[in-house]
Amino acid sequence: MPPIIDDSKCTGCGVCAEHCPQDVFFGSEIKKTPVIAFPEECWHCYACVLDCPVPEAIRLRTPVPMMLSYR
Amino acid sequence: MTHIIMAGEQMEADVLVIGGGPAGLMAAIHAAESGAKVTLIDKANTVRSGSGATGNDHFRAYIPAFHGPDMEPVVKEVAKSQAGWTRPQSFVRTWMKTSFDIVKMWDDWGIPMKHEGRWEFSGHTFPGKPFTTLKYSGQSQKPILTKEAKKRGVKIVNRVTAFDLITDHGISGAIGVHGREDKIITFSAKAVVLCTGGCVRLYPGPTPGWMFNRADSPHTTGDGRAMAYRAGADLLNMEIPMRWAGPKYFAKCGKATWVGVLRDPRDKPVGPFVTKPDRIYGDPISDSYKGLFEDYMKTGKGPVYMDCRGISNEDYDYMMHYMKHEGLHGILHHFDEEGIDLRENPIEFMTYEMTTRGGIHYNEKGETSMPGLYAAGDEYFGGISAAATFGWIAGGKAAGFAFGRDAPSKNAGKESSEALKNLVREMRNRKDGPSWQEINVALNQVMSDYIGPTRSDTLVEAGTAHLLRIKEKARKDLVAKNQHELIHCLEVLNLLDVAEVIFAAIKERKETREKYIRVDHPYKNPAFDEKVLVCRKGPEGPLTEWKAIND
Ligand SMILES: Cc1cc2nc3c(=O)[nH]c(=O)nc-3n(C[C@H](O)[C@H](O)[C@H](O)COP(=O)(O)OP(=O)(O)OC[C@H]3O[C@@H](n4cnc5c(N)ncnc54)[C@H](O)[C@@H]3O)c2cc1C
Ligand code: SF4
Ligand code: SF4
């Protein structure tokens, strides 16, 4: 479920947890990998990915109910 | 479980701004520039909060160098648009007159308002009609506005949700609840500007099991409308529905940035305006006919696709650039995940859920019906340009008001703060009872079943009774296991108040007009011509009153 953090890359800087408008990372502590406490409340605004200073430390996965229908 | 006590804290300012979206940040910037001591509180973090969190790309504006010296054609066009059709022309005129100043300010601060060095207008436009939406690159608008506010000495308090205005001796501030600590803060102020954004999560969204999948930010839950209502201010046009449309199932989408043609499954364009992708127009059929996608599905003719096939390379790059600036990285990432290429794959569109078009009754000075209380932005929907423009105006006016009065007495807000403390304590210490989700889902059901697209007296009657029972349960039984859930509980209480007002307004407007439909009154009632419906709190629930449009 969105978002997904790569433990081996994340520095625990806390930026994603500070910026998330929905407080998906509620309960996170600085210097630790953030906890994804409420993944189902992600709005897919992408702020956490855009603002993370470490390349590929955090990414989103689109939940299946939100898959686009196309041809 | 430990017993939660809730600590108290006090803060003071001349002007208190509630909500730090583009409207609130512009209000704070102007009030501070005018010399006021300004505090801004935000439920999230102003760097990325609200519906403009990661960007927008269309800014309604009159630019003399582009439009020529006559502003009136632009005023008339905006007054007919989705953002202007329920507003008086005088309001739209002030908006357009001020818009260029705001555009220049934003450009100076580093929000790129030009495309390749020139003013570029596209999207939301009908062939042959004046252009009104300036293309801009808004991805960094929130961090930039936050920086400008701080530069002017605005004190920003993040992760605090305002829940009630202080009304002893006139508007004197607000009470907020911290989203991460068990703490209640009393903000005393001489003037208050409400800028809490839209009213999301009233109706079930496109994926009811995935509640936060919404076009606008799901953490904007009509808090300003509910606070204003409880304080005694007027709400306006609450019965008029508003709907968005966009890619099916992925709601954070921004429709007008898509450069394609809306077509049926046999590739026939569904509208008369465009037959090949054209970046200047997009496909404006869905601007004037948001229910299109739903109607095609209901009649079995659907689905309808946004078809970008045949787009030029240059227009494709243009579209991709602006999708990023409209904050659509999420859906762009999904294209990558699924191997979707807009040059080859038509994407199904749908009509999203309803919300209310109406909101706090604020005029072109940002004044509400209560002295000292101002409002701006999506407290009554208008989009990003209205938010920035009327935020700016309201902030200046609020500062002026604050200079003319004394600070509220030290005791102001004591009673309301105690009442809120008790309510919150109960929700935090209760062991069993409904969660905020239960109440939110129950509310969504009532909204769509009783005052969805089909509205009538008997439905309103039954729905109101059910809503009031849910509301009573919520007040009595809601359980919040932590501060995060506590904020959601407060949001749900606000949504319930807003819902009650919408029910009352629908009950009163017994007619069919424009986008407002009553199946039991399928005609326009001339008695309501040139009038608007205002709601305010009475001793036993919402009161309604018809007013002349310009009052
Ligand atoms: C993807 C997308 C694309 C869009 N594109 C465009 C576009 O191109 N052009 C256009 O005109 N419009 C566009 N819009 C709409 C536009 O973003 C909004 O109209 C605009 O953000 C409104 O600004 P606002 O300041 O009124 O509200 P918001 O930006 O929603 O800000 C509200 C603020 O209030 C805070 N808040 C809420 N409740 C409380 C509370 N109780 N206490 C304290 N703080 C609170 C929130 O945290 C938030 O910071 C788009 C919207 C989306 C989602
Ligand atoms: S995409 Fe937005 S809402 Fe989702 S976790 Fe990241 S910052 Fe939060
Ligand atoms: S912003 Fe990136 S590096 Fe910082 S805590 Fe979040 S995931 Fe880790």
Short mmCIF file of N, CA and C and ligand atoms in Angstrom, two decimals, chain A residues 43, chain B residues 18-23 41-44 49-52 56-58 160-162 195-197 215-216 219-220 223 227 252 326 328 377-378 381 383-384 387, ligand 1:
data_model
loop_
_atom_site.label_atom_id
_atom_site.label_comp_id
_atom_site.label_asym_id
_atom_site.label_seq_id
_atom_site.Cartn_x
_atom_site.Cartn_y
_atom_site.Cartn_z
N TRP A 43 -3.40 10.45 -0.36
CA TRP A 43 -4.15 11.17 -1.40
C TRP A 43 -3.41 11.11 -2.74
N ILE B 18 -6.87 31.12 9.59
CA ILE B 18 -7.09 29.68 9.81
C ILE B 18 -7.03 28.97 8.47
N GLY B 19 -5.99 28.18 8.25
CA GLY B 19 -5.80 27.47 6.99
C GLY B 19 -4.72 28.14 6.16
N GLY B 20 -3.71 27.36 5.78
CA GLY B 20 -2.57 27.91 5.04
C GLY B 20 -2.46 27.37 3.63
N GLY B 21 -3.58 27.35 2.91
CA GLY B 21 -3.52 27.13 1.46
C GLY B 21 -3.15 28.45 0.81
N PRO B 22 -3.25 28.55 -0.50
CA PRO B 22 -2.94 29.81 -1.18
C PRO B 22 -3.76 30.98 -0.62
N ALA B 23 -5.03 30.77 -0.29
CA ALA B 23 -5.85 31.86 0.24
C ALA B 23 -5.31 32.33 1.59
N ILE B 41 -2.67 29.27 11.46
CA ILE B 41 -2.64 27.87 11.90
C ILE B 41 -3.08 26.97 10.77
N ASP B 42 -2.45 25.83 10.66
CA ASP B 42 -2.80 24.89 9.60
C ASP B 42 -2.93 23.48 10.17
N LYS B 43 -3.94 22.80 9.70
CA LYS B 43 -4.19 21.41 10.09
C LYS B 43 -3.02 20.51 9.71
N ALA B 44 -2.37 20.81 8.58
CA ALA B 44 -1.24 20.00 8.12
C ALA B 44 0.02 20.86 8.21
N SER B 49 0.14 21.62 2.13
CA SER B 49 -1.22 21.31 2.58
C SER B 49 -2.26 21.77 1.57
N GLY B 50 -3.46 21.23 1.67
CA GLY B 50 -4.60 21.72 0.90
C GLY B 50 -4.63 21.24 -0.54
N SER B 51 -5.60 21.75 -1.28
CA SER B 51 -5.81 21.25 -2.64
C SER B 51 -4.73 21.72 -3.61
N GLY B 52 -4.02 22.78 -3.27
CA GLY B 52 -2.93 23.23 -4.14
C GLY B 52 -1.58 22.68 -3.70
N ASN B 56 -0.90 23.67 -9.16
CA ASN B 56 -2.05 23.93 -10.04
C ASN B 56 -1.46 24.52 -11.32
N ASP B 57 -2.25 24.61 -12.38
CA ASP B 57 -1.69 25.18 -13.61
C ASP B 57 -2.61 26.13 -14.39
N HIS B 58 -3.82 26.36 -13.89
CA HIS B 58 -4.70 27.34 -14.55
C HIS B 58 -5.06 28.45 -13.59
N VAL B 160 -2.19 22.09 13.67
CA VAL B 160 -3.24 22.46 14.62
C VAL B 160 -4.53 22.67 13.84
N THR B 161 -5.58 22.00 14.25
CA THR B 161 -6.87 22.09 13.59
C THR B 161 -7.79 22.99 14.39
N ALA B 162 -8.24 24.08 13.77
CA ALA B 162 -9.20 24.95 14.46
C ALA B 162 -10.55 24.26 14.46
N CYS B 195 -9.85 30.29 5.98
CA CYS B 195 -9.34 29.85 4.67
C CYS B 195 -9.11 28.34 4.71
N THR B 196 -10.11 27.57 5.11
CA THR B 196 -9.88 26.14 5.30
C THR B 196 -10.16 25.30 4.06
N GLY B 197 -10.47 25.94 2.93
CA GLY B 197 -10.61 25.18 1.69
C GLY B 197 -12.00 24.58 1.52
N ALA B 215 -10.69 14.12 -5.67
CA ALA B 215 -10.10 15.16 -6.52
C ALA B 215 -9.42 16.20 -5.63
N ASP B 216 -10.17 16.80 -4.71
CA ASP B 216 -9.58 17.80 -3.81
C ASP B 216 -9.07 17.12 -2.55
N HIS B 219 -8.33 16.13 3.38
CA HIS B 219 -8.28 16.68 4.75
C HIS B 219 -8.93 18.07 4.82
N THR B 220 -9.54 18.52 3.72
CA THR B 220 -10.33 19.74 3.79
C THR B 220 -11.80 19.32 3.87
N ASP B 223 -14.45 22.51 7.45
CA ASP B 223 -14.28 22.99 8.84
C ASP B 223 -14.64 24.47 8.95
N MET B 227 -17.50 26.02 11.27
CA MET B 227 -17.15 26.98 12.34
C MET B 227 -17.93 28.27 12.18
N LYS B 252 -7.17 12.16 -8.09
CA LYS B 252 -6.33 13.35 -8.06
C LYS B 252 -5.75 13.56 -9.46
N GLU B 326 0.58 20.60 -12.19
CA GLU B 326 -0.72 20.56 -11.56
C GLU B 326 -0.75 19.55 -10.41
N LEU B 328 0.15 16.28 -10.60
CA LEU B 328 -0.37 14.98 -11.03
C LEU B 328 0.69 13.90 -11.11
N GLY B 377 -11.08 32.11 -0.58
CA GLY B 377 -10.73 30.85 -1.23
C GLY B 377 -11.91 29.91 -1.29
N ASP B 378 -11.60 28.63 -1.19
CA ASP B 378 -12.62 27.61 -1.36
C ASP B 378 -13.57 27.49 -0.16
N PHE B 381 -16.36 27.90 -3.37
CA PHE B 381 -15.44 27.49 -4.42
C PHE B 381 -15.16 28.58 -5.47
N GLY B 383 -11.51 28.28 -7.10
CA GLY B 383 -10.24 27.90 -7.73
C GLY B 383 -9.09 28.72 -7.19
N ILE B 384 -7.93 28.48 -7.78
CA ILE B 384 -6.69 29.01 -7.23
C ILE B 384 -6.59 30.54 -7.31
N ALA B 387 -8.74 32.16 -4.81
CA ALA B 387 -8.15 31.94 -3.48
C ALA B 387 -7.05 32.97 -3.23
C1 LIG C 1 -5.13 18.21 -8.63
C2 LIG C 1 -5.79 19.54 -8.55
C3 LIG C 1 -5.62 20.46 -9.56
C4 LIG C 1 -6.20 21.71 -9.51
N1 LIG C 1 -5.96 22.59 -10.51
C5 LIG C 1 -6.48 23.83 -10.47
C6 LIG C 1 -6.18 24.77 -11.48
O1 LIG C 1 -5.39 24.50 -12.38
N2 LIG C 1 -6.78 25.98 -11.42
C7 LIG C 1 -7.65 26.31 -10.40
O2 LIG C 1 -8.18 27.42 -10.41
N3 LIG C 1 -7.90 25.45 -9.40
C8 LIG C 1 -7.34 24.23 -9.41
N4 LIG C 1 -7.57 23.36 -8.37
C9 LIG C 1 -8.30 23.86 -7.19
C10 LIG C 1 -7.35 24.66 -6.27
O3 LIG C 1 -6.28 23.85 -5.86
C11 LIG C 1 -8.10 25.18 -5.07
O4 LIG C 1 -9.19 25.96 -5.52
C12 LIG C 1 -7.21 26.04 -4.14
O5 LIG C 1 -6.17 25.27 -3.62
C13 LIG C 1 -8.03 26.67 -3.04
O6 LIG C 1 -7.19 27.34 -2.14
P1 LIG C 1 -7.61 27.54 -0.63
O7 LIG C 1 -6.46 28.23 0.02
O8 LIG C 1 -8.95 28.15 -0.56
O9 LIG C 1 -7.80 26.07 -0.05
P2 LIG C 1 -6.72 24.84 0.09
O10 LIG C 1 -5.61 25.03 -0.87
O11 LIG C 1 -7.49 23.62 0.01
O12 LIG C 1 -6.14 25.06 1.55
C14 LIG C 1 -6.91 24.86 2.70
C15 LIG C 1 -5.99 24.87 3.89
O13 LIG C 1 -6.71 24.87 5.10
C16 LIG C 1 -6.13 23.97 6.02
N5 LIG C 1 -7.19 23.56 6.93
C17 LIG C 1 -8.33 22.88 6.65
N6 LIG C 1 -9.09 22.77 7.74
C18 LIG C 1 -8.43 23.40 8.74
C19 LIG C 1 -8.71 23.63 10.12
N7 LIG C 1 -9.83 23.19 10.69
N8 LIG C 1 -7.79 24.29 10.86
C20 LIG C 1 -6.63 24.73 10.30
N9 LIG C 1 -6.33 24.55 9.01
C21 LIG C 1 -7.22 23.90 8.24
C22 LIG C 1 -5.58 22.87 5.15
O14 LIG C 1 -4.55 22.16 5.79
C23 LIG C 1 -5.06 23.67 3.95
O15 LIG C 1 -3.77 24.14 4.16
C24 LIG C 1 -7.01 22.08 -8.40
C25 LIG C 1 -7.19 21.16 -7.36
C26 LIG C 1 -6.59 19.91 -7.43
C27 LIG C 1 -6.78 18.97 -6.30
#
